[in-house]
Short mmCIF file of C-alpha atoms in Angstrom, two decimals:
data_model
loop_
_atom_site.label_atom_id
_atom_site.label_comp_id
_atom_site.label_asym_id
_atom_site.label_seq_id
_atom_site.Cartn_x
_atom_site.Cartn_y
_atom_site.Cartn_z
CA UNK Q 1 -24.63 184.30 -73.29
CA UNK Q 2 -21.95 184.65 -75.88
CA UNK Q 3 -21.35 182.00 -78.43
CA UNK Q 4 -18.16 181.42 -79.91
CA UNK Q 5 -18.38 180.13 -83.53
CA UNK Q 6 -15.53 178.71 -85.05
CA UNK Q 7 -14.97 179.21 -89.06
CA UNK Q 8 -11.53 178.10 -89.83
CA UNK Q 9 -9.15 180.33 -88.75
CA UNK Q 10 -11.45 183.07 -87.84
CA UNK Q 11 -13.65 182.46 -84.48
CA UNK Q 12 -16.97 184.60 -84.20
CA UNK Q 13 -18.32 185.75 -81.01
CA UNK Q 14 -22.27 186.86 -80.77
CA UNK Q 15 -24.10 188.09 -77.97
CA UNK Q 16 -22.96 188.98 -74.14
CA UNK Q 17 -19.83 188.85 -72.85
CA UNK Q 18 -20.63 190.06 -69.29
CA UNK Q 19 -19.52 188.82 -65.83
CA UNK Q 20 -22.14 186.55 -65.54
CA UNK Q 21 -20.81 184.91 -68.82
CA UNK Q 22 -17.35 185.11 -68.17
CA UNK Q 23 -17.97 182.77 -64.28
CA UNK Q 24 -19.82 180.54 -66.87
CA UNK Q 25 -17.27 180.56 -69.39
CA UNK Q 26 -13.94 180.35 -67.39
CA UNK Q 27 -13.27 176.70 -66.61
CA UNK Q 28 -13.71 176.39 -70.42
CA UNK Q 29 -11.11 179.38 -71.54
CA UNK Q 30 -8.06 176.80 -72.27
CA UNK Q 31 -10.07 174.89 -74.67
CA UNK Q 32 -12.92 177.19 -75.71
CA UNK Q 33 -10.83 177.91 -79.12
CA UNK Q 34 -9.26 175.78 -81.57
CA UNK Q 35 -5.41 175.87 -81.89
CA UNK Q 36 -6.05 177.12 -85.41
CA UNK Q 37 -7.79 179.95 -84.61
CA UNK Q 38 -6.02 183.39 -85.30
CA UNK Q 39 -8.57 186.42 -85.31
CA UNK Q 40 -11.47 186.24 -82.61
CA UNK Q 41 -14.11 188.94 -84.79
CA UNK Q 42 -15.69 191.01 -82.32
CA UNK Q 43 -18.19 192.74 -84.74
CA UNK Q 44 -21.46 190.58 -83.67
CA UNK Q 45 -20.71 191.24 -79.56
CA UNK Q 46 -23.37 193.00 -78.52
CA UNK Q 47 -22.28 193.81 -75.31
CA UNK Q 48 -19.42 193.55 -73.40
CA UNK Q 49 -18.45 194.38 -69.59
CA UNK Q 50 -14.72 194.92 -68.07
CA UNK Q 51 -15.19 191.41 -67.00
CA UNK Q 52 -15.72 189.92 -70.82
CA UNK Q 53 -12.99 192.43 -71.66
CA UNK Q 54 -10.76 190.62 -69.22
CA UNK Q 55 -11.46 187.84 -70.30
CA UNK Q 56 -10.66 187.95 -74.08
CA UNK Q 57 -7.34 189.31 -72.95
CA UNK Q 58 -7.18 186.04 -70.82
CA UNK Q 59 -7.75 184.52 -74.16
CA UNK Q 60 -4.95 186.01 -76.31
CA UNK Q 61 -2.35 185.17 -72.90
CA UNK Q 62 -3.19 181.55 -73.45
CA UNK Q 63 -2.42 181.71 -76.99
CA UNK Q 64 0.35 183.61 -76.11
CA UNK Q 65 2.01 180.94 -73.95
CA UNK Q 66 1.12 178.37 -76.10
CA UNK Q 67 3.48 180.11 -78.94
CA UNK Q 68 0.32 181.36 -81.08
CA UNK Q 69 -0.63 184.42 -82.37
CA UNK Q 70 -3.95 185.23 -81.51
CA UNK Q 71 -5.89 188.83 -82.79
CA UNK Q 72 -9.07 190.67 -81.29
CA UNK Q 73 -10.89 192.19 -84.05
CA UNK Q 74 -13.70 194.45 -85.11
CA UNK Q 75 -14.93 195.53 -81.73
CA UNK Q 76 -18.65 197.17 -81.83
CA UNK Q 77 -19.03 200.58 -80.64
CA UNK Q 78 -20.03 199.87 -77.06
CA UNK Q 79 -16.52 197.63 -77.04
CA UNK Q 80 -14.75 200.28 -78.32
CA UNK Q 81 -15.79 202.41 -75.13
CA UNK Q 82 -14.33 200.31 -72.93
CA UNK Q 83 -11.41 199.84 -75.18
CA UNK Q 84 -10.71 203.61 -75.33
CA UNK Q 85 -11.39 203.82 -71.07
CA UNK Q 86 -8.93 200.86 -70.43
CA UNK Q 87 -6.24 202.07 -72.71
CA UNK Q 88 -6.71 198.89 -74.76
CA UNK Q 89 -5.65 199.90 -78.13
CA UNK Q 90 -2.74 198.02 -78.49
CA UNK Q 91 -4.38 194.88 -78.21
CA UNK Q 92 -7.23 195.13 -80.81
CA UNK Q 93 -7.70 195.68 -84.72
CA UNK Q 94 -10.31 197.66 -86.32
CA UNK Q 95 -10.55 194.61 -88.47
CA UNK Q 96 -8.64 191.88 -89.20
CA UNK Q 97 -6.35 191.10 -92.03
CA UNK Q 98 -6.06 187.42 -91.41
CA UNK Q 99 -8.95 184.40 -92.16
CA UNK Q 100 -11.61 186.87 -94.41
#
């Protein structure tokens, strides 16, 4: 299960994002983060699926509609796989510039 740890502006996410996760996590994804929250770090995500892919982009959309600015950062190697195979570039950082 992934865990989403909040540290001021910054939110960490740890462990699996897979679609198992993602029907656990969904009923949760308007208020799983903080409005203050402005980088989601993906650097402790151990492994990811195009469903917990999917689902971080779901995240960013909320924030998105709700007039905030909301950044996917620091993807692990196995992320960055799916990244490259989705043509998902665009819509995460390396690492990110806000919160550290």
């Amino acid at each position: 299960m992934a865990d989403f740890i909040e540290d001021g502006a910054v939110c960490r996410v740890s462990g699996r994002l897979s679609q198992t996760e993602v029907l656990q996590l969904w009923s949760e994804r308007s208020t799983l983060l903080s409005k203050g929250v402005q980088v989601i770090d993906l650097s402790a995500l151990s492994y990811s699926d195009s469903a917990g892919v999917a689902f971080l982009l779901e995240l960013v959309s909320l924030a998105r509609a709700d007039n905030r600015k909301l950044v996917l950062s620091s993807p692990s190697t196995q992320l960055l796989k799916l990244i490259g195979l989705y043509d998902l570039e665009l819509f995460f950082r390396e690492e990110a510039e806000q919160g550290r």
